Coordinates of C-alpha atoms in Angstrom, one line a residue:
Chain A
M18 CA 166.1 113.7 -126.9
T19 CA 166.1 112.1 -123.4
R20 CA 162.7 111.2 -121.8
L21 CA 162.7 110.3 -118.1
L22 CA 159.7 108.8 -116.1
A23 CA 159.4 109.6 -112.4
L24 CA 157.4 107.5 -110.1
V25 CA 156.6 108.8 -106.9
W26 CA 154.8 106.7 -104.0
P27 CA 153.4 109.3 -101.4
D28 CA 152.8 106.5 -99.0
L29 CA 156.3 105.4 -98.9
R30 CA 157.4 108.9 -98.3
T31 CA 155.0 109.9 -95.5
D32 CA 154.2 106.6 -93.8
A33 CA 157.0 104.9 -92.0
E34 CA 155.1 101.9 -91.3
I35 CA 154.4 101.3 -95.0
A36 CA 157.9 102.2 -95.9
S37 CA 159.3 99.7 -93.5
A38 CA 157.0 96.9 -94.8
V39 CA 157.6 97.4 -98.4
D40 CA 160.9 96.3 -100.1
F41 CA 161.6 99.2 -102.3
N42 CA 164.6 97.5 -104.0
A43 CA 162.2 94.7 -105.0
M44 CA 160.0 97.3 -106.7
L45 CA 162.9 98.8 -108.6
D46 CA 164.0 95.3 -109.7
R47 CA 160.7 95.0 -111.4
L48 CA 161.3 98.2 -113.3
D49 CA 164.4 96.4 -114.7
D50 CA 162.0 94.8 -117.1
L51 CA 161.2 98.2 -118.5
S52 CA 164.6 99.8 -118.7
P53 CA 168.1 99.1 -117.8
R54 CA 168.6 102.9 -116.5
I55 CA 166.8 103.3 -113.1
E56 CA 167.8 105.5 -110.4
A57 CA 166.5 105.4 -106.9
V58 CA 166.4 109.1 -106.1
D59 CA 165.1 108.7 -102.6
R60 CA 162.8 106.5 -100.6
G61 CA 159.6 106.3 -102.6
V62 CA 160.9 108.1 -105.7
A63 CA 162.4 106.5 -108.7
L64 CA 163.6 107.7 -112.1
V65 CA 163.4 105.5 -115.2
D66 CA 165.0 106.3 -118.5
V67 CA 162.3 105.5 -121.0
T68 CA 163.9 107.1 -124.0
G69 CA 163.1 105.2 -127.2
L70 CA 160.5 102.8 -125.7
G71 CA 157.7 104.4 -127.8
P72 CA 157.9 102.1 -130.8
S73 CA 157.7 98.9 -128.6
L74 CA 155.3 100.0 -125.9
G75 CA 153.2 102.8 -127.4
D76 CA 152.7 106.2 -126.1
E77 CA 154.1 107.7 -122.9
R78 CA 151.0 107.1 -120.9
R79 CA 151.0 103.5 -121.9
I80 CA 154.9 103.4 -120.9
A81 CA 154.0 104.8 -117.6
A82 CA 151.2 102.4 -117.1
R83 CA 153.4 99.6 -117.9
A84 CA 155.9 100.6 -115.2
V85 CA 153.0 101.1 -112.7
A86 CA 151.6 97.6 -113.4
L87 CA 155.3 96.1 -113.0
V88 CA 155.6 97.8 -109.6
R89 CA 152.1 96.9 -108.3
K90 CA 153.0 93.3 -108.6
V91 CA 155.3 94.0 -105.5
A92 CA 153.4 96.6 -103.7
P93 CA 150.0 97.8 -104.8
L94 CA 150.5 101.4 -103.5
P95 CA 149.1 104.5 -105.1
V96 CA 151.7 106.1 -107.5
R97 CA 152.2 109.4 -109.4
A98 CA 154.0 109.1 -112.6
G99 CA 155.4 111.9 -114.5
I100 CA 157.4 112.1 -117.7
G101 CA 159.7 114.9 -118.8
D102 CA 162.9 115.7 -120.8
N103 CA 165.0 115.7 -117.7
R104 CA 164.9 114.7 -114.0
W105 CA 163.4 118.0 -112.7
L106 CA 160.7 118.1 -115.2
A107 CA 159.9 114.3 -114.7
V108 CA 159.7 114.7 -111.0
L109 CA 157.6 117.9 -111.3
A110 CA 155.3 116.1 -113.7
A111 CA 154.7 113.5 -111.1
R112 CA 154.0 116.0 -108.5
L113 CA 151.4 117.7 -110.7
A114 CA 149.8 114.2 -111.7
R115 CA 146.3 114.0 -110.3
P116 CA 144.2 110.9 -110.5
S117 CA 141.2 111.0 -112.9
R118 CA 139.1 109.8 -109.9
P119 CA 139.7 109.7 -106.2
E120 CA 140.0 106.0 -106.0
A121 CA 142.3 105.5 -109.0
P122 CA 145.4 103.9 -108.0
A123 CA 147.8 105.9 -110.5
A124 CA 148.0 109.4 -111.8
F125 CA 150.0 110.5 -114.9
H126 CA 151.2 113.8 -116.3
A127 CA 153.6 114.6 -118.9
F128 CA 155.5 117.6 -120.0
P129 CA 156.0 117.8 -123.8
A130 CA 159.4 117.2 -125.4
G131 CA 161.6 120.1 -126.4
A132 CA 162.4 123.4 -124.6
V133 CA 160.0 125.7 -126.2
A134 CA 156.9 123.5 -125.5
V135 CA 158.3 122.8 -122.0
R136 CA 158.4 126.7 -121.4
H137 CA 154.9 127.2 -122.8
A138 CA 153.7 124.4 -120.5
M139 CA 155.3 125.6 -117.4
A140 CA 154.8 129.3 -117.9
A141 CA 151.5 129.4 -115.7
L142 CA 152.8 127.2 -112.9
P143 CA 153.3 128.7 -109.6
L144 CA 156.8 129.6 -108.2
I145 CA 156.0 127.8 -105.2
L146 CA 156.8 124.6 -107.1
L147 CA 160.4 125.7 -107.2
P148 CA 162.7 123.9 -104.5
A149 CA 163.9 127.2 -102.9
E150 CA 164.5 128.3 -99.5
P151 CA 161.6 130.2 -97.8
E152 CA 163.7 133.5 -97.8
T153 CA 164.4 133.3 -101.5
R154 CA 160.9 132.6 -102.1
Q155 CA 159.8 135.5 -100.1
R156 CA 162.3 137.9 -102.1
L157 CA 160.8 136.4 -105.5
A158 CA 157.4 137.4 -104.2
L159 CA 158.7 140.9 -103.3
F160 CA 159.7 141.3 -106.9
G161 CA 156.3 140.5 -107.9
L162 CA 157.2 137.2 -109.4
T163 CA 154.5 134.5 -108.8
T164 CA 154.8 132.3 -111.9
L165 CA 157.6 130.2 -113.5
G166 CA 157.1 131.8 -116.7
E167 CA 157.7 135.4 -115.1
L168 CA 160.9 134.2 -113.6
A169 CA 162.0 132.3 -116.7
G170 CA 161.4 135.3 -118.9
L171 CA 163.8 137.7 -116.9
P172 CA 167.5 138.2 -118.2
R173 CA 169.8 135.6 -116.7
S174 CA 172.3 138.2 -115.7
A175 CA 169.7 140.2 -113.8
V176 CA 168.7 137.2 -111.8
G177 CA 172.2 136.3 -111.1
A178 CA 172.8 139.9 -109.8
Q179 CA 169.9 139.9 -107.6
F180 CA 169.8 136.3 -106.4
G181 CA 173.2 134.9 -107.1
Q182 CA 174.0 131.3 -108.0
E183 CA 170.9 130.0 -106.2
G184 CA 168.7 132.4 -108.2
E185 CA 170.3 131.4 -111.5
R186 CA 169.8 127.6 -110.6
L187 CA 166.1 128.4 -109.8
Q188 CA 165.6 130.3 -113.2
A189 CA 167.2 127.4 -115.1
L190 CA 164.6 125.2 -113.3
A191 CA 161.8 127.6 -114.1
R192 CA 163.0 127.5 -117.8
G193 CA 162.7 123.6 -117.6
E194 CA 166.5 123.2 -117.7
D195 CA 168.2 120.6 -115.5
P196 CA 171.8 119.4 -116.4
R197 CA 171.8 116.7 -113.8
P198 CA 172.1 113.3 -115.4
L199 CA 170.1 110.2 -114.4
I200 CA 172.6 108.0 -112.3
P201 CA 171.5 104.5 -112.9
R202 CA 171.7 102.2 -109.9
R203 CA 174.1 99.4 -110.2
R204 CA 172.1 96.3 -111.0
P205 CA 172.7 93.5 -108.5
E206 CA 174.9 91.0 -110.1
R207 CA 173.8 87.5 -110.4
L208 CA 175.3 84.3 -111.9
V209 CA 173.1 81.8 -113.5
T210 CA 173.7 78.4 -114.7
R211 CA 171.3 75.7 -116.0
A212 CA 171.3 71.8 -116.7
T213 CA 168.7 70.1 -118.8
F214 CA 168.0 66.5 -118.8
E215 CA 166.8 64.5 -121.8
P216 CA 165.0 62.3 -120.9
P217 CA 163.8 63.8 -117.6
V218 CA 165.6 62.2 -114.5
D219 CA 163.5 60.4 -111.9
G220 CA 162.6 62.6 -109.0
V221 CA 164.4 65.5 -107.0
G222 CA 167.1 63.0 -105.8
G223 CA 168.1 62.3 -109.6
S224 CA 169.1 65.7 -110.0
A225 CA 171.4 65.7 -107.2
L226 CA 174.6 65.2 -109.1
A227 CA 173.9 68.0 -111.6
L228 CA 173.0 70.2 -108.9
R229 CA 176.5 69.6 -107.3
R230 CA 177.9 70.3 -110.6
C231 CA 176.2 73.6 -111.0
C232 CA 177.1 74.6 -107.6
A233 CA 180.7 73.8 -108.1
E234 CA 180.7 75.6 -111.5
L235 CA 179.3 78.8 -110.0
C236 CA 181.5 78.6 -106.9
D237 CA 184.7 78.2 -109.1
R238 CA 183.6 81.4 -111.1
L239 CA 183.2 83.4 -108.0
R240 CA 186.3 82.1 -106.1
A241 CA 188.4 83.4 -109.1
R242 CA 187.0 86.9 -108.2
H243 CA 187.2 86.5 -104.6
L244 CA 183.3 86.7 -104.1
A245 CA 180.9 84.5 -102.5
P246 CA 177.1 84.3 -102.9
G247 CA 174.7 85.4 -100.2
R248 CA 171.6 83.8 -101.8
A249 CA 171.0 80.8 -104.0
T250 CA 167.8 80.1 -105.9
L251 CA 167.1 76.8 -107.4
T252 CA 164.4 76.2 -110.0
L253 CA 163.2 72.7 -111.0
E254 CA 161.2 72.3 -114.4
L255 CA 159.2 69.2 -113.8
D256 CA 157.8 66.9 -116.2
G257 CA 154.0 67.5 -116.3
A258 CA 153.9 69.5 -113.2
P259 CA 154.2 73.2 -112.3
R260 CA 158.1 74.4 -111.7
L261 CA 159.3 74.3 -108.2
A262 CA 161.6 77.2 -106.8
I263 CA 163.6 77.1 -103.7
E264 CA 165.3 80.1 -102.2
L265 CA 168.1 79.8 -99.7
A266 CA 169.5 83.1 -98.1
F267 CA 172.8 82.5 -96.4
P268 CA 173.4 84.5 -93.2
E269 CA 176.9 85.1 -94.4
P270 CA 178.6 84.7 -98.0
A271 CA 179.2 81.0 -98.5
L272 CA 181.5 79.5 -101.0
E273 CA 181.1 75.7 -100.4
P274 CA 179.6 74.0 -103.3
D275 CA 178.8 70.8 -101.6
W276 CA 177.3 72.4 -98.6
I277 CA 175.1 74.7 -100.7
A278 CA 174.0 71.8 -102.9
R279 CA 173.2 69.7 -99.8
L280 CA 171.2 72.4 -98.1
L281 CA 169.3 73.2 -101.5
L282 CA 168.6 69.5 -102.0
T283 CA 167.3 69.2 -98.4
R284 CA 164.9 72.2 -98.9
L285 CA 164.0 70.9 -102.2
E286 CA 162.9 67.4 -101.1
Q287 CA 161.0 69.0 -98.3
A288 CA 159.1 71.2 -100.7
A289 CA 158.7 68.5 -103.2
R290 CA 157.4 66.1 -100.6
A291 CA 154.9 68.9 -99.2
R292 CA 153.6 69.5 -102.7
R293 CA 153.0 66.1 -104.0
G294 CA 151.5 64.3 -101.0
A295 CA 150.9 60.7 -101.9
E296 CA 151.3 61.3 -105.7
A297 CA 154.1 59.8 -107.8
E298 CA 157.2 62.0 -107.9
P299 CA 157.4 63.8 -111.4
G300 CA 160.6 63.7 -113.5
V301 CA 162.8 66.6 -113.5
A302 CA 163.5 68.1 -117.0
A303 CA 165.9 71.1 -116.1
I304 CA 167.4 72.7 -113.3
G305 CA 168.5 76.5 -112.9
L306 CA 170.7 77.8 -110.3
V307 CA 171.2 81.5 -109.5
F308 CA 173.6 82.9 -107.2
D309 CA 173.3 86.6 -106.2
R310 CA 173.9 89.1 -103.4
L311 CA 177.7 88.7 -104.1
S312 CA 180.1 90.1 -101.7
D313 CA 183.7 89.4 -100.3
P314 CA 183.9 86.4 -98.2
A315 CA 187.3 87.3 -96.6
S316 CA 186.0 89.5 -93.7
R317 CA 183.8 86.7 -92.6
Q318 CA 186.5 84.1 -92.1
L319 CA 186.5 82.2 -88.8
A320 CA 183.3 83.8 -87.9
T321 CA 182.7 81.0 -85.3
F322 CA 185.6 82.4 -83.0
T323 CA 184.7 86.1 -82.9
A324 CA 182.3 87.7 -80.6
Q325 CA 178.8 86.6 -81.4
A326 CA 176.6 88.6 -79.2
A327 CA 173.1 88.9 -80.8
R328 CA 174.4 86.7 -83.6
W329 CA 173.1 83.4 -82.7
E330 CA 171.6 82.5 -86.2
E331 CA 175.1 83.3 -87.8
L332 CA 176.8 81.1 -85.0
R333 CA 174.3 78.4 -85.8
W334 CA 174.9 78.6 -89.5
E335 CA 178.5 78.5 -89.0
L336 CA 178.2 75.5 -86.6
E337 CA 176.0 73.7 -89.0
R338 CA 178.4 74.0 -91.6
L339 CA 181.3 72.7 -89.4
N340 CA 179.1 69.9 -88.5
A341 CA 178.4 68.9 -92.1
R342 CA 182.0 69.3 -92.9
F343 CA 183.5 67.3 -90.1
G344 CA 180.7 65.1 -89.0
E345 CA 178.7 64.6 -85.8
G346 CA 180.3 64.5 -82.5
R347 CA 183.2 66.8 -83.3
L348 CA 182.0 70.2 -81.9
W349 CA 181.6 70.8 -78.2
R350 CA 180.8 73.6 -76.2
A351 CA 182.7 74.5 -72.9
R352 CA 180.2 75.7 -70.3
M353 CA 181.9 77.4 -67.2
D354 CA 180.0 75.7 -64.2
R355 CA 182.4 76.3 -61.2
P356 CA 184.9 78.8 -62.4
A357 CA 186.3 79.1 -58.8
A358 CA 187.1 75.2 -58.7
A359 CA 190.6 74.4 -57.8
L360 CA 191.1 72.1 -60.7
P361 CA 190.8 73.3 -64.1
E362 CA 189.0 70.3 -65.4
R363 CA 186.3 70.9 -62.8
Q364 CA 185.7 74.6 -63.9
A365 CA 184.1 73.8 -67.1
R366 CA 182.3 70.9 -68.7
L367 CA 181.8 69.9 -72.3
A368 CA 178.5 69.6 -73.9
E369 CA 178.0 68.4 -77.5
V370 CA 176.8 71.2 -79.9
E371 CA 173.7 70.2 -81.7
A372 CA 173.5 72.6 -84.8
Chain B
M27 CA 194.7 80.2 -76.9
T28 CA 195.7 77.2 -74.7
R29 CA 194.8 73.6 -75.1
L30 CA 193.6 72.1 -71.9
Y31 CA 194.2 68.2 -71.6
V32 CA 191.2 67.0 -69.7
T33 CA 192.5 63.6 -69.7
H34 CA 196.0 64.6 -68.4
P35 CA 198.2 62.2 -70.5
L36 CA 201.3 60.9 -68.6
I37 CA 204.5 62.3 -69.4
Q38 CA 208.2 61.7 -68.5
V39 CA 209.9 64.3 -66.4
D40 CA 213.4 64.5 -65.0
T41 CA 213.8 66.2 -61.6
D42 CA 216.7 67.5 -59.5
E43 CA 217.2 66.3 -56.0
Q44 CA 214.7 68.8 -54.8
G45 CA 212.0 67.2 -57.0
M46 CA 211.9 70.3 -59.5
P47 CA 211.5 69.6 -63.1
I48 CA 214.7 69.9 -65.2
R49 CA 213.7 68.1 -68.4
L50 CA 210.5 66.7 -69.9
R51 CA 209.6 64.4 -72.9
L52 CA 206.4 65.0 -74.9
D53 CA 205.4 63.0 -77.9
G54 CA 208.8 61.5 -78.1
V55 CA 210.7 64.8 -78.0
T56 CA 212.9 65.9 -75.1
H57 CA 212.7 69.5 -73.9
G58 CA 215.7 70.3 -71.7
D59 CA 216.8 73.5 -69.9
V60 CA 213.3 73.8 -68.3
G61 CA 212.6 77.0 -66.5
I62 CA 209.9 77.2 -63.8
C63 CA 207.7 80.2 -64.4
N64 CA 205.3 79.4 -61.5
R65 CA 204.4 76.6 -59.1
W66 CA 201.3 76.1 -56.8
R67 CA 199.6 73.1 -54.9
V68 CA 196.0 71.9 -55.2
D69 CA 194.8 69.7 -52.2
D70 CA 191.1 69.0 -52.8
D71 CA 188.3 66.4 -52.2
W72 CA 190.3 64.9 -49.2
W73 CA 186.8 63.5 -47.8
R74 CA 185.9 61.4 -50.8
E75 CA 188.6 61.0 -53.5
P76 CA 191.7 63.0 -52.3
V77 CA 193.5 65.1 -54.9
A78 CA 197.2 66.1 -54.2
R79 CA 199.0 67.9 -57.0
A80 CA 202.1 69.9 -57.4
Y81 CA 201.6 72.2 -60.4
F82 CA 204.5 73.8 -62.5
K83 CA 204.2 76.2 -65.3
L84 CA 207.1 75.5 -67.3
V85 CA 209.0 77.1 -70.2
T86 CA 211.6 75.3 -72.3
R87 CA 214.5 76.6 -74.3
D88 CA 212.8 75.7 -77.5
G89 CA 209.9 77.9 -76.6
L90 CA 207.3 75.4 -75.2
L91 CA 205.1 76.8 -72.4
C92 CA 203.1 74.3 -70.7
T93 CA 201.5 73.3 -67.2
V94 CA 202.3 69.9 -65.8
F95 CA 201.5 68.4 -62.3
W96 CA 203.1 65.9 -60.1
D97 CA 200.3 63.6 -58.7
E98 CA 201.5 63.0 -55.3
I99 CA 198.9 60.2 -54.7
R100 CA 199.7 58.0 -57.9
G101 CA 203.4 59.2 -58.0
T102 CA 203.0 60.3 -61.8
W103 CA 203.7 63.3 -63.9
H104 CA 200.8 64.8 -66.1
L105 CA 200.5 67.3 -69.0
E106 CA 197.6 69.6 -68.3
R107 CA 198.0 72.5 -70.5
I108 CA 200.0 73.6 -73.6
F109 CA 200.0 77.5 -74.3
D110 CA 200.2 78.7 -78.1

C-alpha cells in the first residue's frame, strides 16, 4: 500500500516575494534525507513517498513532523502536510489540514489507508473540493449533488452518460481513486571523493597536493562522460578545530583540475586565515571534494570569443582562467580610439587585461 | 579574423617596372604570382613625422591574402595584415 505525503506551503504559492527569496529546490534537497522519491508538483507543493517509513520513524504524524522539521531548516515557512494513498488524497489532506492553534507553523491531516476507509472519510466532504470547471460544478449542483459521497455513490455509467469523461474522472476522485503515479524528481548527480591524512598534514597548504589529485580524479571521471562540474565544494576536517567548508560555483562548467584546485586553495587559505586570526594553523586530518551541477561543457567552448553582452562575469571568469593558464601579460584588449584614423595601428590601442 | 602586425615587419617584395609587387617573401617562403586586389595611399602627419605609404592588398596563388605597404620615406616594404 502506497502512502504519499503532500507538503503545501501557502506562502510560496501566493506571495511572489517570498517565492523568489526562497530556494525551493534546496527545500526539496532536504527531503532527500527522508525519502528518495520526491516530486515537485508545483511551486510550493511537494509529494514525498513515505511508504514503509513507519517502523523507523513512527506513525504518520511523526513522519510528517520529521519532513516539516527538515524543510524548516531551509525556510521556516508555515506548511500544511497531508497523507493519503495517492497523490489526490495526499494533496486533499494537506488542503484540509488546519493548525491546532493559529500561530502553529504546521498543520497535519491524514486519510486512512484502504479504499473503504477513505470513502467513508470523504463521504461528507463538499463537492467544491474537486478540481472541476465552474460549469461542471454548477451542473452537479443542479442534480442536487453537494458532497463527495453522493457523487461517489452514483453508478459510474450514469455519471459518464451525463458528464462524460470529465464526470468519470471527478467521480473517481470523489471515490478517492487517482491512478497518476508519483514522478520522482531526478536527484542532482554529484561526484564525491575524499583523502585522509594519517598523521594530519600541517596546515591548509599541506593538503594542496591531495586536493589536486582529488580534482584530477573527479575531472577524469567526468571527462569520460563528457560532463563538467558547475560547482565544487571542499570540506576540510581539521585536527582539534571545527571543519571548514568552501563552496565554489563556476559561472560556466569547468573541467580544469589544476585551475579548480588552485581556486579552491586560494579561497580556503582566505577562509582559514580569517578564522584562525593569530592562532597556530591546525593540522588537516581529511579533505572531501564534491562536484555537482554537472552539465555538458561543449556548448561553452571558446566563450571568450562570443558576444558577451551583459555577461561580464562570465568573460572575467574566462579571462582569469586564460591568465592562469598562460601567465600574466598575455592578454590584451583592443580599444578602438580613433576608428577614422588613416593608419590601422592608430585606430586602436592595446591595453593589458587585468582579470 | 585577420592578424594585424602593429610592428610592421620588414618583408622582401619583388616589383615590376611600374613598382607593382609581383612576388613576396614571408618567413622564408616565396609567394609568386601575386595578384593585386586593391591599392591605396596614406599620406599623414606631414607636419610632424610624415607618413607616406603605398598600400597593396595582395593575394597569392597559394591562397595567402595579406596587406603590405611600401614606405616611401624609408624605402622599405612592410607587412601589415594577414587574413585567415
